[in-house]
Short mmCIF file of C-alpha atoms in Angstrom, two decimals:
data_model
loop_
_atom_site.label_atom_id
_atom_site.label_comp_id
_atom_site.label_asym_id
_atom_site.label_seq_id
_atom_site.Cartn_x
_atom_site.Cartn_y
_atom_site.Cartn_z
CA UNK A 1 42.18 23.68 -43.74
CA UNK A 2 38.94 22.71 -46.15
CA UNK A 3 35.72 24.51 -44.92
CA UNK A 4 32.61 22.80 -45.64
CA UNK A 5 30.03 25.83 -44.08
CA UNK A 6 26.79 24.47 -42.89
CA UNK A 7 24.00 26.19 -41.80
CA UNK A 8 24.26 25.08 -38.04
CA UNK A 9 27.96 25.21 -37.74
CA UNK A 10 29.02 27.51 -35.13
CA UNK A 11 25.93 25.21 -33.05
CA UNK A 12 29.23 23.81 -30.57
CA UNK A 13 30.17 27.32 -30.18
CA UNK A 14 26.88 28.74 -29.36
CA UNK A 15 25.57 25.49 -26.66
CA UNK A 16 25.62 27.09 -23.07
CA UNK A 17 28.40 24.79 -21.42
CA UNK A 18 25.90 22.77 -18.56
CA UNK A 19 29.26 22.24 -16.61
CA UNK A 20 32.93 23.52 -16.08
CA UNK A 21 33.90 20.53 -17.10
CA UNK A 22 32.66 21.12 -20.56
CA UNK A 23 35.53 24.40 -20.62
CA UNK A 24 38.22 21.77 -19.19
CA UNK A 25 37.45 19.19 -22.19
CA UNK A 26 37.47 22.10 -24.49
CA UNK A 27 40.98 22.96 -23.07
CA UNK A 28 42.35 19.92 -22.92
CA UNK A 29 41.69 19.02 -26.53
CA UNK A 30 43.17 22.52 -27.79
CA UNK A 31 46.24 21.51 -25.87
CA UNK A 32 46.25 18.16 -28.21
CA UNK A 33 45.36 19.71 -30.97
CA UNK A 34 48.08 22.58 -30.75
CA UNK A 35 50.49 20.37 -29.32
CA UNK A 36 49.63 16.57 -30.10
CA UNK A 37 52.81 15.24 -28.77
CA UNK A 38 50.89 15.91 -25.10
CA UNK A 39 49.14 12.72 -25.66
CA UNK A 40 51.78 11.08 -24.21
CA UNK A 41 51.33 12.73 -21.12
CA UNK A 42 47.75 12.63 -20.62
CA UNK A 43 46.64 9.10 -19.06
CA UNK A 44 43.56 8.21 -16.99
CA UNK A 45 40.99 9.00 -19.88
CA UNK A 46 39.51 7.28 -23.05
CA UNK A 47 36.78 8.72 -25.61
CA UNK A 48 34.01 8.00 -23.52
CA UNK A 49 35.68 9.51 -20.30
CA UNK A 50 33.80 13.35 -22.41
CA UNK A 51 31.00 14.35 -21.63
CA UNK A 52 29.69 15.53 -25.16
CA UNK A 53 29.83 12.91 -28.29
CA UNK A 54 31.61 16.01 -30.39
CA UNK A 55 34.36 16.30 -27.64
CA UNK A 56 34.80 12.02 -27.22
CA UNK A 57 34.59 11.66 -31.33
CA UNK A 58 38.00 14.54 -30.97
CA UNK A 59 39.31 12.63 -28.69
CA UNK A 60 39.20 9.37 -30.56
CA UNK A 61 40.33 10.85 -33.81
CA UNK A 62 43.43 12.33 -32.29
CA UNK A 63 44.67 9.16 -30.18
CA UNK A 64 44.23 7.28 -33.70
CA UNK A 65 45.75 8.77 -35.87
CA UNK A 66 49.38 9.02 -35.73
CA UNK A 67 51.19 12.15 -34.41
CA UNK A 68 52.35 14.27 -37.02
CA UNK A 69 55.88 15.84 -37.59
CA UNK A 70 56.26 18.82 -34.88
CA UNK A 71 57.89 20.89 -37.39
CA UNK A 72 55.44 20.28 -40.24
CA UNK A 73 52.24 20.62 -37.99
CA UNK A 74 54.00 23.76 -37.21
CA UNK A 75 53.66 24.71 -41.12
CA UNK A 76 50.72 23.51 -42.24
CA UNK A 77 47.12 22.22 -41.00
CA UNK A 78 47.49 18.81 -42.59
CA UNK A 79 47.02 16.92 -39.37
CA UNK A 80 44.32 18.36 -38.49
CA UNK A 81 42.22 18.53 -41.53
CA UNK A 82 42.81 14.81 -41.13
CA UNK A 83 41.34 14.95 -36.96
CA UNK A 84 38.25 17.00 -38.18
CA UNK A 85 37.42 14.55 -40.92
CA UNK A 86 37.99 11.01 -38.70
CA UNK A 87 36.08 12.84 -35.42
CA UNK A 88 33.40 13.80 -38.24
CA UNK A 89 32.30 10.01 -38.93
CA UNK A 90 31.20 10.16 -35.30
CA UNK A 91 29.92 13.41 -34.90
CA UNK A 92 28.87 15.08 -38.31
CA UNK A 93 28.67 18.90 -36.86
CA UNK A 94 32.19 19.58 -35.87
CA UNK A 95 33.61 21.94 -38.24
CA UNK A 96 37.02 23.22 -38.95
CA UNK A 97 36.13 26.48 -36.50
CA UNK A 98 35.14 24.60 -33.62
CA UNK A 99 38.59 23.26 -34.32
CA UNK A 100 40.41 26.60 -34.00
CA UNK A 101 37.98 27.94 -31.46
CA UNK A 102 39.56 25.21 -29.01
CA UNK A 103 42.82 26.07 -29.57
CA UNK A 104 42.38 29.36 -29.26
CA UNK A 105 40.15 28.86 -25.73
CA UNK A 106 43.06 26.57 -24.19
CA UNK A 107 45.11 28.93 -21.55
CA UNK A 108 48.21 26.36 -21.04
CA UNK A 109 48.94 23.34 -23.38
CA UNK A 110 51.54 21.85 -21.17
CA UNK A 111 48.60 21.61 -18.40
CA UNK A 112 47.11 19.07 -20.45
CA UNK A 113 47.69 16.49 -17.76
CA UNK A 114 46.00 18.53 -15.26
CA UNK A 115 43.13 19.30 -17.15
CA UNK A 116 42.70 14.94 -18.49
CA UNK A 117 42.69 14.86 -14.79
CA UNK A 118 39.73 16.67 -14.25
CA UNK A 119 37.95 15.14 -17.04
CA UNK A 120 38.95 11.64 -15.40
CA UNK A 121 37.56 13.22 -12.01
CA UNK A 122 33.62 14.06 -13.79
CA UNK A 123 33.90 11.33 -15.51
CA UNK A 124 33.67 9.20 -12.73
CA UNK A 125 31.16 11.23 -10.83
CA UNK A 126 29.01 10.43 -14.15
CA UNK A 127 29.78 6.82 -13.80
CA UNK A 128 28.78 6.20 -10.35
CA UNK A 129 25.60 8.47 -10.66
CA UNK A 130 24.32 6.20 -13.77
CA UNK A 131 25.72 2.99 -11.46
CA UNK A 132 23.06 4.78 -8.48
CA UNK A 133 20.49 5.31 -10.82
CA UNK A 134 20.19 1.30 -11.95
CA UNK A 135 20.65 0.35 -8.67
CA UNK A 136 17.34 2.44 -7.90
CA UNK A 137 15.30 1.36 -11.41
CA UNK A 138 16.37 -2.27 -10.11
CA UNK A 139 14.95 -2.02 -6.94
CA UNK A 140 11.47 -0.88 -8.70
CA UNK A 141 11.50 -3.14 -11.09
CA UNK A 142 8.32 -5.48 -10.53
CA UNK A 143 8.84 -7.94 -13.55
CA UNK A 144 12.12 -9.37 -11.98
CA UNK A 145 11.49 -13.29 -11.04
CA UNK A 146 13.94 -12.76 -8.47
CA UNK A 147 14.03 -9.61 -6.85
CA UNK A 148 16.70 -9.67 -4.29
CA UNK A 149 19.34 -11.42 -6.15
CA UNK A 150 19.22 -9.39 -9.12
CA UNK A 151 19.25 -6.29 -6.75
CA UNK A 152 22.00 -7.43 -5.07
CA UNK A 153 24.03 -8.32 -7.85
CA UNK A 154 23.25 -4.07 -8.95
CA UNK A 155 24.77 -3.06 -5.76
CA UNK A 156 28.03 -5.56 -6.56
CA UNK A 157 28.25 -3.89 -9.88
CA UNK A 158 28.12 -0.40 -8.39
CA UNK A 159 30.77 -1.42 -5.60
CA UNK A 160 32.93 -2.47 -8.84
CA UNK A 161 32.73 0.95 -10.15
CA UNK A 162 33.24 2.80 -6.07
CA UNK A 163 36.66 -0.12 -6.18
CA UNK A 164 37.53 1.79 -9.48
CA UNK A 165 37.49 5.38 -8.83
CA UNK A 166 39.38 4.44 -5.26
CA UNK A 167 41.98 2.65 -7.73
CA UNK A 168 42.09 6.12 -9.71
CA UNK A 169 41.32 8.22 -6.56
CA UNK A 170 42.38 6.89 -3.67
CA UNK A 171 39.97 8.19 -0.90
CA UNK A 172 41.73 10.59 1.96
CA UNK A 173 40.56 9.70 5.32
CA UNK A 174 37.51 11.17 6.64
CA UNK A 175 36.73 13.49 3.74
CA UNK A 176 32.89 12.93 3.70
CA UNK A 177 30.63 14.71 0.74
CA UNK A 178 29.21 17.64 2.07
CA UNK A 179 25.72 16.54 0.47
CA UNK A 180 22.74 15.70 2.88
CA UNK A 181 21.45 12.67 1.98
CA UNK A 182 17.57 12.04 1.15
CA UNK A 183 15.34 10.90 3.59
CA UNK A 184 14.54 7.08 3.30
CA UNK A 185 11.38 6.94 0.84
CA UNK A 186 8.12 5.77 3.32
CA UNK A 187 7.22 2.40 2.34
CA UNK A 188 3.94 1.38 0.65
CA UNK A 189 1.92 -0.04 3.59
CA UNK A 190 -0.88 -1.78 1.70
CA UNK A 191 1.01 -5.64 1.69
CA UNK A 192 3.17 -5.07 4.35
CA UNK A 193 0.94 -4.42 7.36
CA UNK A 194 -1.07 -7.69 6.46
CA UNK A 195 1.96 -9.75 6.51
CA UNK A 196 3.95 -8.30 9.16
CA UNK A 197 0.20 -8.73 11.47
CA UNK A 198 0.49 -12.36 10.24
CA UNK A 199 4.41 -12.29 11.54
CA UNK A 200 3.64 -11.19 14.76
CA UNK A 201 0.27 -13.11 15.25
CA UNK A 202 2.41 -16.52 14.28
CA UNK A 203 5.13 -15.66 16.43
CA UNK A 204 2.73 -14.94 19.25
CA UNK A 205 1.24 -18.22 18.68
CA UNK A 206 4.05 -19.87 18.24
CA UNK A 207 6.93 -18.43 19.77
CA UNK A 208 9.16 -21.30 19.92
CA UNK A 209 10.13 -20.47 16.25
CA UNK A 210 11.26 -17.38 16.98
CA UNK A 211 14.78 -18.27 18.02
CA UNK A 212 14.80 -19.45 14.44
CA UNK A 213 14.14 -15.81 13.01
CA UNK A 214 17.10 -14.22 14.99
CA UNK A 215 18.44 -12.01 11.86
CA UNK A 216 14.96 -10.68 11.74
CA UNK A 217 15.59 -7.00 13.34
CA UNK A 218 12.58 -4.85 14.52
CA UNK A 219 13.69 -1.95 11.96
CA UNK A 220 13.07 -4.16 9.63
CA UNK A 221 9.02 -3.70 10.20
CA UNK A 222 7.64 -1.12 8.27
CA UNK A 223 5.35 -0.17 11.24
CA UNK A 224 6.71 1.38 14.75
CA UNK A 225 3.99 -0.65 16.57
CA UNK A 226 4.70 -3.47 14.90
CA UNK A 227 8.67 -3.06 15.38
CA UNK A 228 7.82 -2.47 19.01
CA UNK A 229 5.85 -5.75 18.95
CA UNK A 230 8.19 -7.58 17.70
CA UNK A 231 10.74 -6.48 20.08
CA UNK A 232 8.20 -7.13 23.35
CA UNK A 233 7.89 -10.77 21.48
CA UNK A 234 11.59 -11.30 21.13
CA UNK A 235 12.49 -10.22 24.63
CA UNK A 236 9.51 -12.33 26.05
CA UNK A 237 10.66 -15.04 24.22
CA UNK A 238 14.40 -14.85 25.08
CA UNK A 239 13.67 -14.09 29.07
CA UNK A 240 11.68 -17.62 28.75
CA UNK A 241 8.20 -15.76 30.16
CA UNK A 242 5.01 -17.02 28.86
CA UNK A 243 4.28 -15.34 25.39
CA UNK A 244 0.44 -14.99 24.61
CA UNK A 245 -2.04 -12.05 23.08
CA UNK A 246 -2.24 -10.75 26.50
CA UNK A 247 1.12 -10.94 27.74
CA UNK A 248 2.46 -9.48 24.91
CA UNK A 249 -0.24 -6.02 25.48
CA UNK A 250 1.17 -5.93 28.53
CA UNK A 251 4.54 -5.74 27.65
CA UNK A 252 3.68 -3.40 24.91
CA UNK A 253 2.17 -1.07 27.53
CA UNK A 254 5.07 -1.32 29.52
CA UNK A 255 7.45 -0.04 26.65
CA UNK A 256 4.72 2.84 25.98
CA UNK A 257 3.80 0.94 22.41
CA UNK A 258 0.09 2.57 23.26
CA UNK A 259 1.16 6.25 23.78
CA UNK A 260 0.08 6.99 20.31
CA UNK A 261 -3.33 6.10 20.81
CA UNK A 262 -3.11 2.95 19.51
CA UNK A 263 -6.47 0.50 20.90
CA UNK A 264 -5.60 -2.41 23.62
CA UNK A 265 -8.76 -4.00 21.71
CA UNK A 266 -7.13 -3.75 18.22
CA UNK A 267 -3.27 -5.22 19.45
CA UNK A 268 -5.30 -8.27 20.86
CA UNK A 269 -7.24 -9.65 17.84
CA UNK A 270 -4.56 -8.33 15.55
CA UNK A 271 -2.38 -10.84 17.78
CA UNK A 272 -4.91 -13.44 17.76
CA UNK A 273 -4.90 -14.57 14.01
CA UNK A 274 -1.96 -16.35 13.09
CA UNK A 275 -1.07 -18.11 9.99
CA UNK A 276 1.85 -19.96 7.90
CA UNK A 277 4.93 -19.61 9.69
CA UNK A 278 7.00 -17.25 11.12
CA UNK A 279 10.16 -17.72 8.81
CA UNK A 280 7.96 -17.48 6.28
CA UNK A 281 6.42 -13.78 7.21
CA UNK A 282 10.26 -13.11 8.51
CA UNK A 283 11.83 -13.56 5.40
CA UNK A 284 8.87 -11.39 3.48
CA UNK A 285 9.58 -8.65 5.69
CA UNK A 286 13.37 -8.63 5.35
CA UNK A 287 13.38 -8.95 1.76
CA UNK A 288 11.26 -5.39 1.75
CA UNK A 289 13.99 -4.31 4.33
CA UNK A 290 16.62 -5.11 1.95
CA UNK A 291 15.06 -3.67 -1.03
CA UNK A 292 14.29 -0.65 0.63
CA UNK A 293 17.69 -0.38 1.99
CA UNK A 294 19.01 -0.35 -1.45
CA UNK A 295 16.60 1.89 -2.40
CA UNK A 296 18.07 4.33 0.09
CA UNK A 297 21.34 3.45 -0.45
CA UNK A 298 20.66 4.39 -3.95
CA UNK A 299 19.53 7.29 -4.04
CA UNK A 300 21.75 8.63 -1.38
CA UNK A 301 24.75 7.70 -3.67
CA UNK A 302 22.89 9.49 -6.37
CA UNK A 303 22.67 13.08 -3.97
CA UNK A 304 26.37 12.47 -3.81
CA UNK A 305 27.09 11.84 -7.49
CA UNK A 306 24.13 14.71 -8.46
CA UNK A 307 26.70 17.61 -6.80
CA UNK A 308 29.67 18.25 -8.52
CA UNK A 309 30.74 19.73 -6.21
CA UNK A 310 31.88 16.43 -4.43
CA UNK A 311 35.16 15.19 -4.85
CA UNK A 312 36.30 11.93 -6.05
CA UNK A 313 37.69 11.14 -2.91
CA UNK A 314 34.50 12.11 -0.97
CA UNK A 315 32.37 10.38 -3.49
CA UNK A 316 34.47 6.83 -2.54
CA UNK A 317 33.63 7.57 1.06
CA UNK A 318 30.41 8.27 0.93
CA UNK A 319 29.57 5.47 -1.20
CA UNK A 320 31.25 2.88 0.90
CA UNK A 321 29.73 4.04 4.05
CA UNK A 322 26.49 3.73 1.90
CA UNK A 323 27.06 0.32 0.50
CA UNK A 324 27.95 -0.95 3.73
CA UNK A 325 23.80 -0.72 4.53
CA UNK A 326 23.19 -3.05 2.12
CA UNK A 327 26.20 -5.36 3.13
CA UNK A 328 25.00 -5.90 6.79
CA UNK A 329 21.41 -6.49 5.31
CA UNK A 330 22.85 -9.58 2.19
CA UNK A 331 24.52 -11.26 5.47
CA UNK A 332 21.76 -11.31 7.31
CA UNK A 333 19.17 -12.56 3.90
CA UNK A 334 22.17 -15.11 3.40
CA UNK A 335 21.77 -16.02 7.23
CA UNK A 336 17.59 -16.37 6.77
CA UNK A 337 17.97 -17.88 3.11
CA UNK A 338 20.86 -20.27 3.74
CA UNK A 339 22.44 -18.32 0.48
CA UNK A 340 25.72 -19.24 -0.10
CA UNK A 341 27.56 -15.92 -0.21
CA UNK A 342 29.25 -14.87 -3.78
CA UNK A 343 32.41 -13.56 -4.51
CA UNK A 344 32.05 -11.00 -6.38
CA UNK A 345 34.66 -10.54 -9.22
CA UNK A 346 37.38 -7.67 -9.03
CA UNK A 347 37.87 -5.48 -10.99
CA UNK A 348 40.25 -4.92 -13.62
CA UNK A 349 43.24 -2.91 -13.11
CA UNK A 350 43.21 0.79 -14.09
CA UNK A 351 45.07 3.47 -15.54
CA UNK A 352 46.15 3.96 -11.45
CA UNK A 353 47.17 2.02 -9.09
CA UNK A 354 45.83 2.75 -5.65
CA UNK A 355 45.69 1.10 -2.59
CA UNK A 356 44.89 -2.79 -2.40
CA UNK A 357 41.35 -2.42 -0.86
CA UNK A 358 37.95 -2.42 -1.98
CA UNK A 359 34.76 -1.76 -0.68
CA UNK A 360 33.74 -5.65 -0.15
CA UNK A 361 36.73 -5.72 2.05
CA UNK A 362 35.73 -2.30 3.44
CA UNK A 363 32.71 -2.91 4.52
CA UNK A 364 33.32 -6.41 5.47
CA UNK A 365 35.23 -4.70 8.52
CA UNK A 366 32.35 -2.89 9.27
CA UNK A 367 29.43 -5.68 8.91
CA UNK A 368 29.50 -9.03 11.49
CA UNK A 369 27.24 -11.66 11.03
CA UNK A 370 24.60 -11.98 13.85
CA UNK A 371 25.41 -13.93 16.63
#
C-alpha cells in the first residue's frame, strides 16, 4: 500500500478516545476493512451515524466503492489503497497506518453487526442531545416574532427524532434513565410579577371573566402568593361568593397565603389596581408557563442524552414522559388561543421497524383537554 508520511500522521492513533464508542467504530471498520463482504450485514448506520469525520469519511469510502474479489483482497492491498485515498478527500489525515492499526485493533470481524449496533445506539443518543439542545437555544431566543409557535414546532421536531430511535429501539416497558433530572431553572421575576399583579387585580375586579380563563392553572404563576391568589379567586368565583380586595385577603388568610410574612396591607392595593383584561394577562402568563416548560423539558432530555450511560430504550422513555409536559401545556395555549392544533408530519420509515406508535400518540393518552 503507497505511504505518503506526514508529519502528524500517527495524530488518529495518538487522540485519547473521549468515548467507548470511539473503540467500537474503530472495530467495526477493521471488521470492513479485513472483511468487506460484512457490509452486507451491517444495517442501521450511514456515514454520519460516527462520531469522528476520519471514522464517517471510512465509512463512506468503503460502502462506495465496490467490494473487491475475496480472494484477491486476500493477496494484495489494492482495495484498500483505493478506501484510504476516497476517505482522504474527506478527511486529509488518515494514513495508510491508521488503516492497519484498525484492523489490527478489531477482536471479531464477524461481530460487525453487533458492533454497527452500538454505533447506531450513540448515535442516536447524539441526535436527541443536539435535538434537546435547540429545543433549549429556541426557548431563549428573544429575536423570534413568534415565540411559542416556533418553540413548539422545536419540540415536534425533537418528538420526530424520540418516534425514530423507538422505530430503531423500541422502548421496553418501564425502563426509566437512571439520570436525575435538573431542577426547573427559577424564572426571571422582573416582567412577570407586574403582569401577573395586573392578572389578579383584573380578575378581582372583574371576576366574571374568569370562567373565560379556565386553562389558566395556578402553577402557571411564577409567584406562590400569586398562584395561591389565583386559586382563592378561582374558587371564590366558582362557589358564586362575592369576589372583592377584601374577600379575597380573607380567603388568602384562610389558605395560610400570609404565613410567609407576606403584608395584609400590600395583598390589598396590589389587588386594587386592575387593568386590560384578564385573558389578556392569562394568556401572558401561560405563554411564560409554556416556554418555561420547554425549557425544562429541554434540558431534562439533555441530562438524559448527556449520560451514556442511558440506554436507547430508556432514553425513548424518558423523553416521552418529558415531552408529554409540553403536550398538556400546547392543548391548553390552543384552548386560550383558539389555535387550531397541527398535525405534525411522521416520520420516515427507518432502517427498523418497530412498533406503530409515536410519542404524539403517546402522550396524547396521557394529556386531556380541560374540561
Amino acid at each position: 500500500m503507497p505511504h505518503a508520511p506526514e508529519p502528524d500522521e500517527d495524530d488518529l492513533d495518538a487522540i485519547a478516545p473521549p468515548q467507548p464508542v470511539f473503540h467500537v467504530e474503530q472495530a467495526l471498520l477493521g471488521a470492513l476493512l479485513l472483511d468487506p463482504h460484512r457490509l452486507s450485514n451491517v444495517t442501521g448506520i450511514a456515514a454520519d451515524s460516527f462520531a469522528t469525520a476520519a471514522h464517517a469519511a471510512l465509512y463512506a469510502a468503503i460502502t462506495t466503492l465496490p467490494p473487491p474479489d475475496p480472494a484477491e483482497h486476500a493477496k494484495n492491498t489494492k482495495w484498500l489503497d483505493r478506501v484510504l485515498a476516497t476517505g482522504r478527500e474527506q478527511a486529509r489525515g488518515l494514513t495508510a497506518s491508521y488503516l492497519h492499526t484498525l484492523v489490527q485493533v478489531c477482536p471479531w470481524p464477524s461481530h460487525a453487526p453487533a458492533y454497527a449496533r452500538m454505533v447506531e445506539a450513540e448515535h442516536a443518543r447524539r441526535r436527541l442531545l443536539t435535538a434537546a439542545e435547540r429545543l433549549v437555544h429556541t426557548v431563549h431566543d428573544v429575536s423570534l416574532p413568534h415565540p411559542v409557535q416556533t418553540v413548539l414546532a422545536e419540540a415536534d421536531a425533537l418528538a420526530a427524532v424520540v418516534d425514530d430511535i423507538a422505530n430503531r429501539f423500541p422502548p421496553r416497558a418501564g425502563v426509566l434513565p437512571r439520570t436525575t433530572p435538573p431542577p426547573p431553572a427559577a424564572p426571571d421575576p422582573a416582567e412577570a410579577v407586574e403582569e401577573e399583579q395586573m392578572l389578579l387585580a383584573t380578575a378581582t375586579a372583574y371576576p366574571s371573566d374568569i370562567e373565560a380563563v379556565r386553562w389558566l392553572l395556578p402553577d402557571d404563576l411564577t409567584l406562590p402568593l400569586h398562584a395561591g391568589l389565583w386559586q382563592c379567586l378561582t374558587s371564590l368565583a366558582r362557589r358564586h361568593e362575592p369576589v372583592d380586595p377584601v374577600t379575597v385577603l380573607w380567603e388568602a388568610q384562610q389558605r395560610g397565603l400570609l404565613d410567609d410574612g407576606s403584608e395584609p396591607g400590600e395583598v390589598l392595593r396590589m389587588l386594587a389596581e386592575p387593568a386590560g383584561s384578564v385573558e389578556h394577562w392569562g394568556e401572558r402568563a401561560l405563554q411564560r408557563s409554556l416556554l418555561a416548560t420547554a425549557e425544562h423539558v429541554g434540558r431534562r432530555i439533555e441530562a438524559y442524552a448527556g449520560d451514556p450511560a442511558n440506554t436507547p430504550f430508556q432514553l425513548v422513555v424518558g423523553a416521552r414522559r418529558a415531552l408529554a409536559d409540553i403536550a398538556a401545556a400546547r392543548t391548553r395555549w390552543q384552548h386560550a388561543t383558539g389555535a387550531t392544533p397541527t398535525q405534525r408530519r411522521r416520520p420516515a420509515p427507518t432502517t427498523r421497524a418497530g412498533p406503530p406508535t409515536t410519542t404524539v400518540a403517546h402522550v396524547a393518552r396521557s394529556t386531556r383537554a380541560p374540561r
